[in-house]
Amino acid sequence: MFNYTIRRSLLAVPTLLLISLIIFLLLDLAPSDPTANLPLTIPPEVREKIRQSLGLGDPIYIRYILWCKQFFINEPLNILEHIFGWQIGGDRLRVLSWQTRSPVVDLIVQRLPQTLWVVGLSYVLGIVIAVPIGVISAYRQYSWFDQIGTFISMVGFSVPTFFTGVLLIVIFSVWLGWFPSIYDTTHQVTDWSSFLVQVKQMIMPVSVLALFNAAQISRYMRASMLDNLNQDYVRTARAKGVRERIVVLVHVLRNSLIPVTTVIALGVPQVFGGAIITEQVFKVNGLGQLLIIAIQGGDVPVVQTLTFIFALLIVLFNLIADVLYGVLDPRIRYD
Amino acid sequence: MKIRTLTLSAVAAMAIAPSAHAERGSSGHVNIIYWQAPSTLNPYLSGGTKELESSSLVLEPLARYNEKGAMVPWLAESVPTVENGGVSADLTTITWKLKPGLKWSDDTPVTSADVVFSWKYCTHPEGGCAQNEKYNDVKSVEALDDLTVKVTFGLSKPFPYGPFVGAQSPILQAKQFADCLGAKAPECTEANFGPIGTGPFTVKEFRPNDVISFEANQNYRDPAKPAFATATLKGGGEATAAARSVLETGEFDYAWNMQLAPDVIKAMEAKGKGKVVAAFGTLVERIMINFTNPAPGLGAERATAKHPHPILSDITVRKALSMAIDRKLLVEIGYGSAGRPTCNVLPAPEIYKSSANNACLVQDVEGAKKLLEETGWKAGADGVRAKDGMRLSLLYQTSTNAVRQDFQALIKQWWKEIGVEIELRNIDASVFFGSDPGSPDTFQKFFADVEMYANNFDGTDPEAYMSNWSCKQAPRPETQWQGNNMPRYCSKEYDGLVAEMATTGDLNERARLAKAMNDKLMQDYAILPLVDRGRVSAHSNTLGGVVLNTWDSELWNVADWFRKK
């Protein structure tokens, strides 16, 4: 297993480099212009100067190598300096955003808390809701509980978050006035009452996303449980006189969780990717909103860096999912 | 408009009166929402409206425009003119005098050195300053003494109020930005995110593309202002949500630029939590006519002056297209109180506004048909007119935007009625307005027959704007498709007017020239103006002192805002 992990990690290096090159080329091919969103009153000569100052005058391979150097060498060194307080070398040029003219990594660090709180919590909540629903739905297949569960997951899965989000805002912010419609990213939790404010502003975005996540995972859980419930080992366990509770919650559930765990692991990168639409609807302004604003503004360094980090996470969590599968299921061995 | 201006001024007067007795910070906190989030607080590095306006709470120019478009001294004692001796008789120098005793928010004095530095900062060749145009033709900026600055132009400048006037070219603190010149400009993140200014507020925290927290500037020149102790400027989302947060939920006090359907705004305003305010500037939604042939078969000479447009070179067609449009209906559907039908590409300020073209306000489909009929454009079996084997079939492009697509559909219908076949096309705004010379879809390349978008000009002087349609401004391969003359309109007479204006100093004479240029463009039907678009913003009923200004930053008078009791 250890050898397998090492081999996969090493193989990931060229894969990721290739991904970064493809992202870079795609972005370069895209007909977007960082000065396109400026008012038309700014004349073309000035726009050209702005583009030059952003480094767009250099040939593409120079820009790619520069990005690689900034991202793979300068940024990690900076992080090391930051953590250990070392001083390595002098000034290094960091990956700078074109819109804000500030380091991209700083922007990402600033956005992470919102995204992890809102999107991460909704993922955890989604799992907590989905697993029991999946188990009961499968155990009592075609009962009223299963029907309602199926209906709700279909709704959660097929109704887009820009609809449910705005619906919740209209009901709970405009009509009832219970929750704020705009998320305050500067809010700090210092005591009980400020914690309540935080909970209030998180309820709507978290529940919208949790519904979506739960819908997905509960279907996997149900399907996996159904597969196992009809297996011979379940009949054997029942025939031995094992109590039904133990049969379902120990034998069947543990076996059914194996594929679900990998699905959950593979979904984690989505958390970091933020939920672009939900963040926009509730003005959470996390990573998703950072990405969409950068795309709209033609801010290539931000799009490049964020997309690459997502690619990195996807590769990483794919590996984790594979390893987890091996750990959970003794029949699976990679070596 | 007169009545609106009067009411606005009356409201403003009432609003300012009580706040004069108030103390700094007595009104607590104000929440402002911009649905486009500011990316930086250094307007020289961005040029976007959202950055200009958010930084105007902190950074200030020497003079700015008020809500009527008149110049008012801001950091300067008075606005220099030829009469008061501030502008030299040959129009080559302008001398500004700072108000005495001004202080930066860090308690250091504001001096003429800061003004000189701001010029150096923006004109550094490697800086990529977005407001470079404001400093066009400036030869030198010298500090005559601690409070006096002399700007010398390389030529006679009839309108010398480019540098240091308006939200576009504010004064930076020399001390803070001393190491940030040229290529180093983007690396000064701390300074760009937290400029030290003279304005009513100082930056407490800046989160790029998200939110800005402000505190009252304790060194602000008026000890009683600002009435608000703190301010938050939240960014992001879309216009509907911003409007909702002011008009329906009341979470925010002021929402900027609500480009929404008229009925949506009306329904929200009916909730009674806030008011919608509108003001008009120079923004005109217009259709540009292509005078050159965009046929793909022409290869590199496509859409250049070498090949005149086979259909649109005929003025009767251009005129008929204009006559068939119902501008009043367009306003009603697309903009409501935020728009007015217009027949001029130069709709304001008042002294530049021509009244010679108002006939276009009335739709005349029959007249248009008759005109085409008389000049030999005969309807074919499918209702599409043709002349000499040339079918009246046009490609109509614009950027992707709900209102613009509505306009396209309506106008297509009207043009169909007069026998013109229209193919519609819409292009993502970042591509359409992007100036990538490699892309065939930009508004400069104009590989279509007609295209629609909106444009305006900064400040109140139309000279640069009107010179957009001189022959040499036509985008073409030799200029890497840069230039502002999208129709590729070219007239000796027009160029003569442009040259004349560049050497004329007298305001009334300039007004006459500007009107003559506008009339020439309108009567040649090179541009079909549609809607004079106003700016619509909303504020809550408890926020006082708001005076909407389209000539400068919307937040220009934030120092006078206060909370109504």
XYZ file of C-alpha atoms in Angstrom, chain A residues 160-287:
128
model
C -30.857 24.673 -9.065
C -29.448 26.553 -6.086
C -30.020 29.932 -7.713
C -33.714 29.150 -7.482
C -33.844 27.672 -3.972
C -31.457 30.378 -2.735
C -33.531 33.272 -3.999
C -36.719 31.539 -2.830
C -35.339 31.306 0.695
C -34.253 34.964 0.576
C -37.697 36.095 -0.520
C -39.399 34.035 2.209
C -37.046 34.487 5.150
C -35.452 37.894 4.456
C -38.090 39.863 2.620
C -41.343 38.485 4.023
C -40.390 37.271 7.477
C -37.243 39.341 8.061
C -35.623 36.536 10.086
C -32.269 36.233 8.365
C -30.019 38.703 6.519
C -29.962 38.328 2.734
C -26.340 39.474 2.528
C -23.542 37.597 4.265
C -21.209 39.768 6.318
C -17.697 38.429 5.782
C -16.193 40.861 8.285
C -18.333 39.571 11.149
C -16.272 38.169 13.991
C -17.492 35.679 16.539
C -16.415 36.886 19.949
C -19.277 36.020 22.269
C -22.618 34.234 22.422
C -24.649 36.968 20.700
C -22.172 37.400 17.842
C -22.188 33.613 17.459
C -25.959 33.744 17.047
C -25.563 36.422 14.363
C -23.116 34.152 12.574
C -25.513 31.219 12.793
C -28.331 33.386 11.464
C -26.396 34.524 8.431
C -25.185 30.998 7.719
C -28.524 29.192 7.965
C -29.796 29.967 4.474
C -26.662 29.338 2.380
C -25.777 26.232 4.400
C -29.236 24.715 4.119
C -29.472 25.354 0.377
C -26.163 23.600 -0.216
C -26.817 20.868 2.353
C -30.039 19.953 0.575
C -28.152 19.615 -2.673
C -25.342 17.536 -1.153
C -27.690 15.354 0.884
C -29.784 14.626 -2.193
C -26.782 13.236 -4.004
C -25.238 11.237 -1.201
C -28.490 9.760 0.042
C -29.096 8.205 -3.378
C -25.682 6.563 -3.328
C -26.261 5.360 0.216
C -29.639 3.882 -0.654
C -28.350 2.108 -3.747
C -25.372 0.691 -1.901
C -27.548 -0.536 0.977
C -29.946 -2.205 -1.436
C -27.041 -4.038 -3.072
C -25.902 -5.431 0.238
C -29.292 -6.218 1.787
C -29.849 -8.975 -0.751
C -26.455 -10.575 -0.277
C -26.019 -14.097 1.026
C -24.036 -12.991 4.081
C -27.043 -11.002 5.266
C -29.252 -14.073 5.014
C -26.592 -16.068 6.854
C -26.414 -13.519 9.624
C -30.173 -13.524 9.986
C -30.217 -17.346 9.940
C -27.648 -17.382 12.744
C -30.161 -15.438 14.789
C -28.281 -12.162 14.832
C -30.582 -9.375 15.883
C -31.985 -7.298 12.990
C -30.429 -4.114 14.418
C -26.984 -5.624 14.322
C -27.566 -7.090 10.860
C -28.450 -3.707 9.387
C -26.261 -1.313 11.342
C -23.137 -3.466 11.617
C -23.027 -5.955 8.757
C -24.885 -4.173 5.974
C -24.104 -0.545 6.848
C -20.369 -1.112 7.187
C -20.172 -2.858 3.855
C -22.408 -0.323 2.143
C -20.342 2.579 3.415
C -17.276 1.489 1.435
C -18.337 2.863 -1.967
C -20.104 5.822 -0.313
C -16.912 6.815 1.481
C -15.056 7.069 -1.790
C -17.877 9.148 -3.267
C -17.671 11.457 -0.275
C -13.874 11.706 -0.549
C -14.100 12.527 -4.231
C -16.577 15.298 -3.425
C -14.279 17.103 -0.999
C -12.466 19.150 -3.700
C -15.850 20.635 -4.570
C -15.905 22.146 -1.100
C -12.739 24.071 -1.839
C -14.054 24.961 -5.252
C -16.726 26.765 -3.374
C -20.236 26.902 -4.623
C -20.021 29.586 -7.237
C -23.729 30.215 -7.594
C -24.706 29.905 -3.960
C -21.878 32.223 -2.940
C -23.084 34.782 -5.463
C -26.701 34.526 -4.338
C -25.898 35.079 -0.664
C -22.851 37.318 -1.234
C -20.666 34.925 0.787
C -17.696 36.045 -1.346
C -15.583 32.940 -0.902
C -13.436 31.047 -3.391
